[in-house]
mmCIF file of C-alpha atoms in Angstrom:
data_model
loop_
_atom_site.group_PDB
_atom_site.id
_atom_site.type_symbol
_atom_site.label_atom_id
_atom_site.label_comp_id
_atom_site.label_asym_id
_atom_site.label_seq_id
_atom_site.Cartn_x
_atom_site.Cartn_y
_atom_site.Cartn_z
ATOM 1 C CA UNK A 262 -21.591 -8.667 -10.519
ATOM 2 C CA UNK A 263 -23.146 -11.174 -13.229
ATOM 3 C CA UNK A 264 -20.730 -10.089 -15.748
ATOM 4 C CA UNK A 265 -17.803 -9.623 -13.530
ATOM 5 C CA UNK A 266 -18.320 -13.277 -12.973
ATOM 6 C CA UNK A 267 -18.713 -14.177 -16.399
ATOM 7 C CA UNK A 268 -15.755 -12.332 -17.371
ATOM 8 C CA UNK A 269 -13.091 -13.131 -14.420
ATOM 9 C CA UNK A 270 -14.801 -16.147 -13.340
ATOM 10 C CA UNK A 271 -15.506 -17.750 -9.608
ATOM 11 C CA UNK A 272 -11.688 -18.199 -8.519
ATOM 12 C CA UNK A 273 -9.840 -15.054 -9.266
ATOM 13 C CA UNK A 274 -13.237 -13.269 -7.829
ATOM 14 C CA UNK A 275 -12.390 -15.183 -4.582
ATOM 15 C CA UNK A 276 -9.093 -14.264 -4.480
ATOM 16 C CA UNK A 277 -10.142 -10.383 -4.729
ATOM 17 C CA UNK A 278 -12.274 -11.023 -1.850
ATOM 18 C CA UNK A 279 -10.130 -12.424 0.261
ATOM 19 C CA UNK A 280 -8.007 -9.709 -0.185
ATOM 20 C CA UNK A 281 -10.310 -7.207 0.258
ATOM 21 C CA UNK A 282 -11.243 -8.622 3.183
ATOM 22 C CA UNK A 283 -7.534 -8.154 4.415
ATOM 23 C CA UNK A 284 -7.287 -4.922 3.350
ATOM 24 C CA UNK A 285 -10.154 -3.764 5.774
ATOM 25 C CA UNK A 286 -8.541 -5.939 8.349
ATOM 26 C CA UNK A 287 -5.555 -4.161 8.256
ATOM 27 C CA UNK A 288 -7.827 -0.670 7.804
ATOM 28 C CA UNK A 289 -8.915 -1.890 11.492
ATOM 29 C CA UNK A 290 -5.137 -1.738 12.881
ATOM 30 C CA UNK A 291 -4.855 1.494 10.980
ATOM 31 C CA UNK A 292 -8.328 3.506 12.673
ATOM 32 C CA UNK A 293 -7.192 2.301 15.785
ATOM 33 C CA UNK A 294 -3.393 3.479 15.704
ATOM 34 C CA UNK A 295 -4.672 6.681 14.238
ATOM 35 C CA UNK A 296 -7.577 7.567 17.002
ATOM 36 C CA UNK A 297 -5.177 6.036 19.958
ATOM 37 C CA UNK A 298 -2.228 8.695 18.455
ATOM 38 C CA UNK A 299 -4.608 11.678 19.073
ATOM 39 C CA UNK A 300 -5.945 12.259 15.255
ATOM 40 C CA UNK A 301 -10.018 12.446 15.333
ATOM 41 C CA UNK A 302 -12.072 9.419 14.514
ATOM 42 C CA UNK A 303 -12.761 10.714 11.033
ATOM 43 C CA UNK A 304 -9.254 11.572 9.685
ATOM 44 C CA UNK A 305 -8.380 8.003 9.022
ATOM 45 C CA UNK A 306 -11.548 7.360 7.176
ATOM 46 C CA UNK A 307 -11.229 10.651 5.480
ATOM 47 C CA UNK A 308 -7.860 9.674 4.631
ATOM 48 C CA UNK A 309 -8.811 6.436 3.780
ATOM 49 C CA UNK A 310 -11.147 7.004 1.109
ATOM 50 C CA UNK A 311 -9.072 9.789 -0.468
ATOM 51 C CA UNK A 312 -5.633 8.710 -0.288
ATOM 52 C CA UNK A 313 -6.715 5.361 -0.995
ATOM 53 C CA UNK A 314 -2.876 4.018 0.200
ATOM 54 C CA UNK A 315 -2.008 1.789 3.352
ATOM 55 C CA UNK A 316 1.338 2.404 4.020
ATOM 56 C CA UNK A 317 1.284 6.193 3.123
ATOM 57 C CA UNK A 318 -1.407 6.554 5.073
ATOM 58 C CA UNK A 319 0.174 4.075 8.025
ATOM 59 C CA UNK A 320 3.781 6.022 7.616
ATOM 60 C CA UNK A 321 2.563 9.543 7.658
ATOM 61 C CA UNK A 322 0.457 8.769 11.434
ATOM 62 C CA UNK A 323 3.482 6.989 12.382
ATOM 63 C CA UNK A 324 5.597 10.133 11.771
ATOM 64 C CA UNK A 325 3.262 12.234 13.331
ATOM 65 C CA UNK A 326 2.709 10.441 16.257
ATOM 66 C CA UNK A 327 6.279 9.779 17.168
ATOM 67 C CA UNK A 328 6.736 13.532 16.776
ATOM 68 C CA UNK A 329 7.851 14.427 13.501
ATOM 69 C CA UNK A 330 7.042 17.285 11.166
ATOM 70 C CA UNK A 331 4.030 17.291 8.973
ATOM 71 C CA UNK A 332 6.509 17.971 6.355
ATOM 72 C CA UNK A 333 8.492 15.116 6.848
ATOM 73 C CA UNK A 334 5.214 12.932 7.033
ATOM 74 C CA UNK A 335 4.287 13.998 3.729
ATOM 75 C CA UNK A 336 7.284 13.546 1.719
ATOM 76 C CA UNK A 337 7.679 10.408 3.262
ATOM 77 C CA UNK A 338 4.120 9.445 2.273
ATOM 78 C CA UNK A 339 4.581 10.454 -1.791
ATOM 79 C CA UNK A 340 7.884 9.185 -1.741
ATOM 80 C CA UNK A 341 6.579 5.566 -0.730
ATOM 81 C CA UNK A 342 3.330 6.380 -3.424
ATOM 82 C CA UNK A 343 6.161 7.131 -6.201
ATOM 83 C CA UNK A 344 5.662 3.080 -7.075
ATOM 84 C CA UNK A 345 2.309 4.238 -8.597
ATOM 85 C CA UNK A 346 4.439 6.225 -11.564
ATOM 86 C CA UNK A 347 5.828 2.864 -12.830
ATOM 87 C CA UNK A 348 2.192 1.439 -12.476
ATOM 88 C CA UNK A 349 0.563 3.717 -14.464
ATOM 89 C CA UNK A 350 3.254 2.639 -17.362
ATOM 90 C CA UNK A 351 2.191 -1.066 -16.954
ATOM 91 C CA UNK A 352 -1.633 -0.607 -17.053
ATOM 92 C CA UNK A 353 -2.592 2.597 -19.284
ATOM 93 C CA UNK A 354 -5.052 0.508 -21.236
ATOM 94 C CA UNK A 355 -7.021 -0.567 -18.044
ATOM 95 C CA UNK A 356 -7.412 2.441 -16.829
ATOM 96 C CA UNK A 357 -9.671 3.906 -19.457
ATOM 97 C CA UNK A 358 -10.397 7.458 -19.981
ATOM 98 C CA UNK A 359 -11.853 10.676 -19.154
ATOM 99 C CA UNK A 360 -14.306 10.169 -15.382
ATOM 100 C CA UNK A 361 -12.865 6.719 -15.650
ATOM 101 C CA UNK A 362 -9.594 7.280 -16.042
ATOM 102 C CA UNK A 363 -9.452 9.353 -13.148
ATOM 103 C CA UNK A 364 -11.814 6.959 -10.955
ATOM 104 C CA UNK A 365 -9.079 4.355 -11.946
ATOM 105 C CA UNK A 366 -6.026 6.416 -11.261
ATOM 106 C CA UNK A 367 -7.592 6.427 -7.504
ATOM 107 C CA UNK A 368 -7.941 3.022 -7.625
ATOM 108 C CA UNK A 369 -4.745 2.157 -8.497
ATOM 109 C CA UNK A 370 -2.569 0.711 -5.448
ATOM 110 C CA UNK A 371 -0.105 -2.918 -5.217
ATOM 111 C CA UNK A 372 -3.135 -5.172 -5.181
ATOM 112 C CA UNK A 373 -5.181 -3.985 -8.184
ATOM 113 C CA UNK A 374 -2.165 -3.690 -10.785
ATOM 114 C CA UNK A 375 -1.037 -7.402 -9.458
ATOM 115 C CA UNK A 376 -4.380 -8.696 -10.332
ATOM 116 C CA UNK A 377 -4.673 -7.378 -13.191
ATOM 117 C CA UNK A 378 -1.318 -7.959 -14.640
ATOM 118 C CA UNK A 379 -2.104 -11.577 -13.646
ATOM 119 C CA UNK A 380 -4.721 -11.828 -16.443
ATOM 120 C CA UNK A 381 -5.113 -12.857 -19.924
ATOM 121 C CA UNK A 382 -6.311 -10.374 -22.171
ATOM 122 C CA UNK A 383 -7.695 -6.488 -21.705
ATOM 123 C CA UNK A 384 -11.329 -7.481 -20.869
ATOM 124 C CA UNK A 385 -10.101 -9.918 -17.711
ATOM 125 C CA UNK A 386 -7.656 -7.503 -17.088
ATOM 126 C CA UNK A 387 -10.008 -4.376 -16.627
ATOM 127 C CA UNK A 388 -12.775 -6.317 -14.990
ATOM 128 C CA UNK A 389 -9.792 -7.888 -12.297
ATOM 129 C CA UNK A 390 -8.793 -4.290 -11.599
ATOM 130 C CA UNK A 391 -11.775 -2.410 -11.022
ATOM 131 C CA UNK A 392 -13.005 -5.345 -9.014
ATOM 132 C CA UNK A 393 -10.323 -5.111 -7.231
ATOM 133 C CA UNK A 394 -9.806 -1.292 -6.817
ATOM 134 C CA UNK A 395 -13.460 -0.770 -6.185
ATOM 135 C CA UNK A 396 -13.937 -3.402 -3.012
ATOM 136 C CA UNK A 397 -10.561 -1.705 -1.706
ATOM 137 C CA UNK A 398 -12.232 1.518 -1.813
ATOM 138 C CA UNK A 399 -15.107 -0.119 0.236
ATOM 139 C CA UNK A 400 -13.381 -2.335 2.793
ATOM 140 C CA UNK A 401 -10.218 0.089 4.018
ATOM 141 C CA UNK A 402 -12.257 3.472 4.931
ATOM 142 C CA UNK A 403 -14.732 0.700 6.075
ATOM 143 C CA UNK A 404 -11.655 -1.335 8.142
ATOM 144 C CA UNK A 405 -10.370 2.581 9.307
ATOM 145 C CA UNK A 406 -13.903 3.330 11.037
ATOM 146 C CA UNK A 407 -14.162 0.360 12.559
ATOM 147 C CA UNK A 408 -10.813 0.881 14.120
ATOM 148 C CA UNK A 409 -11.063 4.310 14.972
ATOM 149 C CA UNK A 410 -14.277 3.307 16.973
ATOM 150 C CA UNK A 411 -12.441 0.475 18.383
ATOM 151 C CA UNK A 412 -9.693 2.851 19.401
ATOM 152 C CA UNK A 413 -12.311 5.224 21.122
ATOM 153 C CA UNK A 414 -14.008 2.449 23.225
ATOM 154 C CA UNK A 415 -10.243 0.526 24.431
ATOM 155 C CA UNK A 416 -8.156 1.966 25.926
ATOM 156 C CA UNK A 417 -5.145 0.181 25.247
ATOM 157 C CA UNK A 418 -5.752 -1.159 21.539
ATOM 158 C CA UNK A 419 -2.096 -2.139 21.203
ATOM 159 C CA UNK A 420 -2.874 -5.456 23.591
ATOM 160 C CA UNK A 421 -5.190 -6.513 21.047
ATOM 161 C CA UNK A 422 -1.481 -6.542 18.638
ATOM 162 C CA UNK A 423 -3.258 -4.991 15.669
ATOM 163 C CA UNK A 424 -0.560 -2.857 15.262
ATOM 164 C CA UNK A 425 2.011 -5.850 14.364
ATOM 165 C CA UNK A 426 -0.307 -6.193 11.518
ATOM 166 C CA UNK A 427 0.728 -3.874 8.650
ATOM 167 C CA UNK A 428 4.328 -4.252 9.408
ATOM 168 C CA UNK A 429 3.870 -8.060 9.614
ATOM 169 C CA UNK A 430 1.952 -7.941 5.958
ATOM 170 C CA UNK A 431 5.192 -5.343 4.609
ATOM 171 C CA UNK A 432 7.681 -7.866 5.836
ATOM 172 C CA UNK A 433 5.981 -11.090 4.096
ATOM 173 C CA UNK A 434 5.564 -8.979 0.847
ATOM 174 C CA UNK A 435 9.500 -8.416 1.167
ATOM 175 C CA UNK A 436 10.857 -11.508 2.113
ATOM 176 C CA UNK A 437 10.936 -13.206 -1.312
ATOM 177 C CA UNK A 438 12.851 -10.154 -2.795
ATOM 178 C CA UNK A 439 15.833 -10.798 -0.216
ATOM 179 C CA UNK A 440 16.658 -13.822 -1.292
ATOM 180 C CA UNK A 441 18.276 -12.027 -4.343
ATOM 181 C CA UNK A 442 21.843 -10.847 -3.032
ATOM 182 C CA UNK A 443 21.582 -7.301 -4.508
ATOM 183 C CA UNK A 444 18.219 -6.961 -2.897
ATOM 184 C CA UNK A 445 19.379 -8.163 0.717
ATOM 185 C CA UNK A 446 22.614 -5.863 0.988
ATOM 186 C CA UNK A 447 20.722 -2.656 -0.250
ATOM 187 C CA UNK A 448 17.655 -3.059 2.161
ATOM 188 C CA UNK A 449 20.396 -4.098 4.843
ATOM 189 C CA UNK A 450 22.685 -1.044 3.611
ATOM 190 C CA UNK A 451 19.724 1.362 3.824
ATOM 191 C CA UNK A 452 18.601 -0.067 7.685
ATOM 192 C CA UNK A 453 21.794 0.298 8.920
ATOM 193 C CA UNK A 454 21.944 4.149 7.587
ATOM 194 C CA UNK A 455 18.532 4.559 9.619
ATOM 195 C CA UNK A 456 19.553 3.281 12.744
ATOM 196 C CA UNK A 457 22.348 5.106 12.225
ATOM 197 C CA UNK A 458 20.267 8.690 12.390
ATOM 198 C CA UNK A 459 18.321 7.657 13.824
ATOM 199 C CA UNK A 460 19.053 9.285 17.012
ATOM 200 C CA UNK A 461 19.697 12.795 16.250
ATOM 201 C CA UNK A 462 16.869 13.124 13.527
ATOM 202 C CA UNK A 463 13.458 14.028 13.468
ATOM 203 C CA UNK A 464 11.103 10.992 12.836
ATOM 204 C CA UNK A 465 10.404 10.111 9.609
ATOM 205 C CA UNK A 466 14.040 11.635 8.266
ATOM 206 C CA UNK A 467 15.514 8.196 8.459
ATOM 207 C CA UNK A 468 13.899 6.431 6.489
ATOM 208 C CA UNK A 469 14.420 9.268 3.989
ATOM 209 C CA UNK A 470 18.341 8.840 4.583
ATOM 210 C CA UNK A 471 17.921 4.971 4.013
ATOM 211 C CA UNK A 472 16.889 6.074 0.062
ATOM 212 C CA UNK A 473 21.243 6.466 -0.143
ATOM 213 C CA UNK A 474 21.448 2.990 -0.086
ATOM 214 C CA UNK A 475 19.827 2.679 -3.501
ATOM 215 C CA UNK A 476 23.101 3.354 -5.724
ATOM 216 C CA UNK A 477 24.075 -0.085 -4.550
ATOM 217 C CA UNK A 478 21.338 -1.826 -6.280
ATOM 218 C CA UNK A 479 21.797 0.111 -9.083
ATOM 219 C CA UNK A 480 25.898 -1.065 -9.145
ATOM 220 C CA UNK A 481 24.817 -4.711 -8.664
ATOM 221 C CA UNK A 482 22.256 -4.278 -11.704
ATOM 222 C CA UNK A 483 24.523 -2.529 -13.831
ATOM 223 C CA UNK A 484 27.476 -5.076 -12.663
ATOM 224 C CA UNK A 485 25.145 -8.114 -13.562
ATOM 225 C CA UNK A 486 23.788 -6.805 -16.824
ATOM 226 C CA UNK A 487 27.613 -6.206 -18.229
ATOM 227 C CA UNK A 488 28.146 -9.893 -17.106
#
């Protein structure tokens, strides 16, 4: 802890916290959606400390719950992890190597590559990520048993509103890429193709069919690099 604080110093430390913090809060809402859809109380925190990914993990009890395939739930679930491929390209150096390397592949999710992309130099970058990483991989299986014990004792966990939680953190993580034009007509493109199939597909297909939107951002790109 001593050096981490030497080397990242007292505010970006904070910051980690805090997020860490929110992460189990939101592992909370997850537990409890999980155990109140019929999984056991130990498959979110099982999932939790393997998968290691929110909105995976949040997407494929979502799917499964509303009655759609286990198939569907999982392709839906590496399809939203496929952002990690373009992370590893941005932070090979932090990761280390060897039992390290694969610890820190584990680790890696949206909040640990942010922070440590937000540093100056490889030491403040390595010490922000596993900082980072490693108090995620406390406080969400942590946040998931909590909830799934929460979701055993109430009966009716959804009047407590945790589950307007995740989706409420998703929308406030997208609402400063809509304001770019390209951005705003895919994503709108892409919902409207949901609700579209919404009613004569299996859950969790939709959002798969939403994925045909995409060729518009890549016109709009291609149109405003030529310009």
């Amino acid at each position: 802890m001593r050096s981490l604080w030497r080397t990242l110093g007292g505010r970006p430390l904070r910051d980690i916290a805090l997020v860490c913090l929110a992460v189990g809060v939101i592992g909370v809402s997850y537990g409890a959606t999980a155990v109140t859809s019929g999984f056991a109380w130990w498959f979110p925190v099982l999932m939790g400390a393997l998968v290691l990914a929110a909105s995976s993990e949040f997407l494929f009890v979502g799917i499964i719950a509303a009655g759609g395939s286990p198939i569907a739930a999982l392709l839906a679930g590496l399809l939203v992890n496929a952002r990690h491929l373009p992370f590893g390209l941005a932070v090979p150096d932090v990761l280390g190597r060897g039992w390290r390397g694969l610890l820190g592949t584990h680790l890696m999710n949206d909040e640990t590559v942010v922070f440590a992309m937000a540093q100056d130099g490889l030491p403040r970058k390595r010490a922000a990520y596993w900082a980072c990483g490693l108090g995620i991989l406390v406080c969400w299986p942590a946040g998931a048993a909590l909830g799934a014990l929460l979701g055993s004792v109430v009966e009716d966990t959804a009047a407590l509103g945790l589950d307007a939680m995740f989706p409420a953190v998703i929308l406030a993580l997208i609402l400063p890429a809509m304001k770019e034009r390209p951005v705003r007509r895919t994503a709108l493109a892409g919902a409207a193709l949901a609700l579209a199939v919404s009613a004569f597909l299996p859950a969790g297909l939709p959002v798969l069919v939403a994925l045909a939107a995409l060729p518009l951002f890549a016109a709009k790109a291609a149109e405003g690099a030529v310009r």
